[in-house]
Amino acid sequence: MNKLAVRGASALSGMIGGAVASLIFKQVWKLAAGEDEAPQATSPDYGWGEVVVAAAIQGAIFAAVKAAIDRAGAEAYRRSTGEWVTD
């Protein structure tokens, strides 16, 4: 039962984390590029460099947010049960 609850909480936190990461990326892109929207990979209006840099920044932000949420969840679980969560 505990593993089921952990997986449910993990799924929910993942969805919330994705939304948070998306908001962070949009703000970072506005500051970095001065544009409201990041370039889409299929857009003819942007070159390879712009598309790849935007994707790299987005990926880094998503990975950092995911790691922070996973770590916080594991520590919360450890505090409440005394056990460390492992995959």
C-alpha atoms as an extended CHARMM CRD file, in Angstrom:
* protein
*
        87  EXT
         1         1  MET       CA              0.0000000000        0.0000000000        0.0000000000  PROA      1               0.0000000000
         2         2  ASN       CA              2.8260000000        2.3890000000        0.8110000000  PROA      2               0.0000000000
         3         3  LYS       CA              4.3990000000        1.9780000000       -2.6290000000  PROA      3               0.0000000000
         4         4  LEU       CA              1.0720000000        2.6980000000       -4.3010000000  PROA      4               0.0000000000
         5         5  ALA       CA              0.6760000000        5.9210000000       -2.3110000000  PROA      5               0.0000000000
         6         6  VAL       CA              4.2520000000        6.9500000000       -3.1350000000  PROA      6               0.0000000000
         7         7  ARG       CA              3.7090000000        6.3240000000       -6.8390000000  PROA      7               0.0000000000
         8         8  GLY       CA              0.4690000000        8.3120000000       -6.8310000000  PROA      8               0.0000000000
         9         9  ALA       CA              2.1120000000       11.2170000000       -5.0320000000  PROA      9               0.0000000000
        10        10  SER       CA              5.0590000000       10.9840000000       -7.4140000000  PROA      10              0.0000000000
        11        11  ALA       CA              2.7930000000       11.1460000000      -10.4610000000  PROA      11              0.0000000000
        12        12  LEU       CA              0.9380000000       14.1550000000       -9.0800000000  PROA      12              0.0000000000
        13        13  SER       CA              4.1290000000       15.9680000000       -8.1470000000  PROA      13              0.0000000000
        14        14  GLY       CA              5.5050000000       15.2150000000      -11.6190000000  PROA      14              0.0000000000
        15        15  MET       CA              2.5330000000       16.8720000000      -13.2680000000  PROA      15              0.0000000000
        16        16  ILE       CA              2.7880000000       19.8950000000      -11.0010000000  PROA      16              0.0000000000
        17        17  GLY       CA              6.5370000000       20.0160000000      -11.5730000000  PROA      17              0.0000000000
        18        18  GLY       CA              6.0580000000       19.9970000000      -15.3340000000  PROA      18              0.0000000000
        19        19  ALA       CA              3.7100000000       22.9490000000      -15.0900000000  PROA      19              0.0000000000
        20        20  VAL       CA              6.1080000000       24.8300000000      -12.8090000000  PROA      20              0.0000000000
        21        21  ALA       CA              9.0690000000       24.0940000000      -15.0950000000  PROA      21              0.0000000000
        22        22  SER       CA              7.0890000000       25.3290000000      -18.0790000000  PROA      22              0.0000000000
        23        23  LEU       CA              6.3160000000       28.6200000000      -16.3370000000  PROA      23              0.0000000000
        24        24  ILE       CA              9.9500000000       29.0350000000      -15.2970000000  PROA      24              0.0000000000
        25        25  PHE       CA             11.1580000000       28.3450000000      -18.8360000000  PROA      25              0.0000000000
        26        26  LYS       CA              8.7640000000       30.9030000000      -20.3120000000  PROA      26              0.0000000000
        27        27  GLN       CA             10.0630000000       33.5720000000      -17.9230000000  PROA      27              0.0000000000
        28        28  VAL       CA             13.7110000000       32.6630000000      -18.5330000000  PROA      28              0.0000000000
        29        29  TRP       CA             13.1670000000       32.7460000000      -22.2920000000  PROA      29              0.0000000000
        30        30  LYS       CA             11.5250000000       36.1810000000      -22.0750000000  PROA      30              0.0000000000
        31        31  LEU       CA             14.5170000000       37.5020000000      -20.1340000000  PROA      31              0.0000000000
        32        32  ALA       CA             17.1470000000       35.8030000000      -22.3030000000  PROA      32              0.0000000000
        33        33  ALA       CA             15.6820000000       36.3660000000      -25.7520000000  PROA      33              0.0000000000
        34        34  GLY       CA             13.2410000000       39.2030000000      -25.2370000000  PROA      34              0.0000000000
        35        35  GLU       CA             10.5190000000       37.1670000000      -26.9300000000  PROA      35              0.0000000000
        36        36  ASP       CA              7.2700000000       35.8300000000      -25.5120000000  PROA      36              0.0000000000
        37        37  GLU       CA              7.5100000000       32.4250000000      -27.1720000000  PROA      37              0.0000000000
        38        38  ALA       CA             10.4580000000       30.0810000000      -27.6070000000  PROA      38              0.0000000000
        39        39  PRO       CA             11.1790000000       28.8920000000      -31.1350000000  PROA      39              0.0000000000
        40        40  GLN       CA              9.4900000000       25.7050000000      -32.2490000000  PROA      40              0.0000000000
        41        41  ALA       CA             11.7510000000       23.1170000000      -33.8650000000  PROA      41              0.0000000000
        42        42  THR       CA              9.6760000000       23.1320000000      -37.0610000000  PROA      42              0.0000000000
        43        43  SER       CA              9.3650000000       26.9040000000      -37.3840000000  PROA      43              0.0000000000
        44        44  PRO       CA             10.9840000000       28.3370000000      -40.5230000000  PROA      44              0.0000000000
        45        45  ASP       CA             11.4980000000       31.6540000000      -38.7000000000  PROA      45              0.0000000000
        46        46  TYR       CA             14.3990000000       30.3860000000      -36.5650000000  PROA      46              0.0000000000
        47        47  GLY       CA             17.7740000000       28.8710000000      -37.3070000000  PROA      47              0.0000000000
        48        48  TRP       CA             19.3190000000       25.7220000000      -35.8960000000  PROA      48              0.0000000000
        49        49  GLY       CA             21.2020000000       27.6110000000      -33.2150000000  PROA      49              0.0000000000
        50        50  GLU       CA             18.1570000000       29.3090000000      -31.7430000000  PROA      50              0.0000000000
        51        51  VAL       CA             16.1040000000       26.1140000000      -31.7600000000  PROA      51              0.0000000000
        52        52  VAL       CA             18.8240000000       23.9980000000      -30.1520000000  PROA      52              0.0000000000
        53        53  VAL       CA             19.6740000000       26.6120000000      -27.4970000000  PROA      53              0.0000000000
        54        54  ALA       CA             16.0030000000       26.9650000000      -26.5750000000  PROA      54              0.0000000000
        55        55  ALA       CA             15.6530000000       23.1790000000      -26.2690000000  PROA      55              0.0000000000
        56        56  ALA       CA             18.8100000000       22.9180000000      -24.1560000000  PROA      56              0.0000000000
        57        57  ILE       CA             17.6200000000       25.6190000000      -21.7510000000  PROA      57              0.0000000000
        58        58  GLN       CA             14.1840000000       24.0260000000      -21.5270000000  PROA      58              0.0000000000
        59        59  GLY       CA             15.6690000000       20.5810000000      -20.8880000000  PROA      59              0.0000000000
        60        60  ALA       CA             17.9850000000       21.8770000000      -18.1800000000  PROA      60              0.0000000000
        61        61  ILE       CA             15.1250000000       23.6300000000      -16.3910000000  PROA      61              0.0000000000
        62        62  PHE       CA             12.8530000000       20.5820000000      -16.5870000000  PROA      62              0.0000000000
        63        63  ALA       CA             15.6330000000       18.2910000000      -15.2940000000  PROA      63              0.0000000000
        64        64  ALA       CA             16.4580000000       20.6150000000      -12.3980000000  PROA      64              0.0000000000
        65        65  VAL       CA             12.8050000000       20.9600000000      -11.3600000000  PROA      65              0.0000000000
        66        66  LYS       CA             12.3040000000       17.1820000000      -11.5920000000  PROA      66              0.0000000000
        67        67  ALA       CA             15.3930000000       16.5100000000       -9.4720000000  PROA      67              0.0000000000
        68        68  ALA       CA             14.2890000000       19.0390000000       -6.8540000000  PROA      68              0.0000000000
        69        69  ILE       CA             10.7910000000       17.5740000000       -6.6450000000  PROA      69              0.0000000000
        70        70  ASP       CA             12.0540000000       13.9780000000       -6.5270000000  PROA      70              0.0000000000
        71        71  ARG       CA             14.5360000000       14.8510000000       -3.7940000000  PROA      71              0.0000000000
        72        72  ALA       CA             11.9540000000       16.7360000000       -1.7340000000  PROA      72              0.0000000000
        73        73  GLY       CA              9.5110000000       13.8270000000       -2.0440000000  PROA      73              0.0000000000
        74        74  ALA       CA             12.1400000000       11.2820000000       -1.0050000000  PROA      74              0.0000000000
        75        75  GLU       CA             13.1140000000       13.3470000000        2.0150000000  PROA      75              0.0000000000
        76        76  ALA       CA              9.4680000000       13.8440000000        3.0250000000  PROA      76              0.0000000000
        77        77  TYR       CA              8.9020000000       10.0960000000        2.7660000000  PROA      77              0.0000000000
        78        78  ARG       CA             12.0130000000        9.4030000000        4.8450000000  PROA      78              0.0000000000
        79        79  ARG       CA             10.9080000000       11.8620000000        7.5290000000  PROA      79              0.0000000000
        80        80  SER       CA              7.4750000000       10.2590000000        7.7710000000  PROA      80              0.0000000000
        81        81  THR       CA              8.5140000000        6.5880000000        7.5910000000  PROA      81              0.0000000000
        82        82  GLY       CA             12.1810000000        6.4660000000        8.5140000000  PROA      82              0.0000000000
        83        83  GLU       CA             12.9130000000        4.6770000000        5.2300000000  PROA      83              0.0000000000
        84        84  TRP       CA             14.6250000000        6.0660000000        2.1510000000  PROA      84              0.0000000000
        85        85  VAL       CA             12.7340000000        5.7360000000       -1.1480000000  PROA      85              0.0000000000
        86        86  THR       CA             14.6010000000        3.9450000000       -3.9080000000  PROA      86              0.0000000000
        87        87  ASP       CA             13.3660000000        3.2490000000       -7.4210000000  PROA      87              0.0000000000
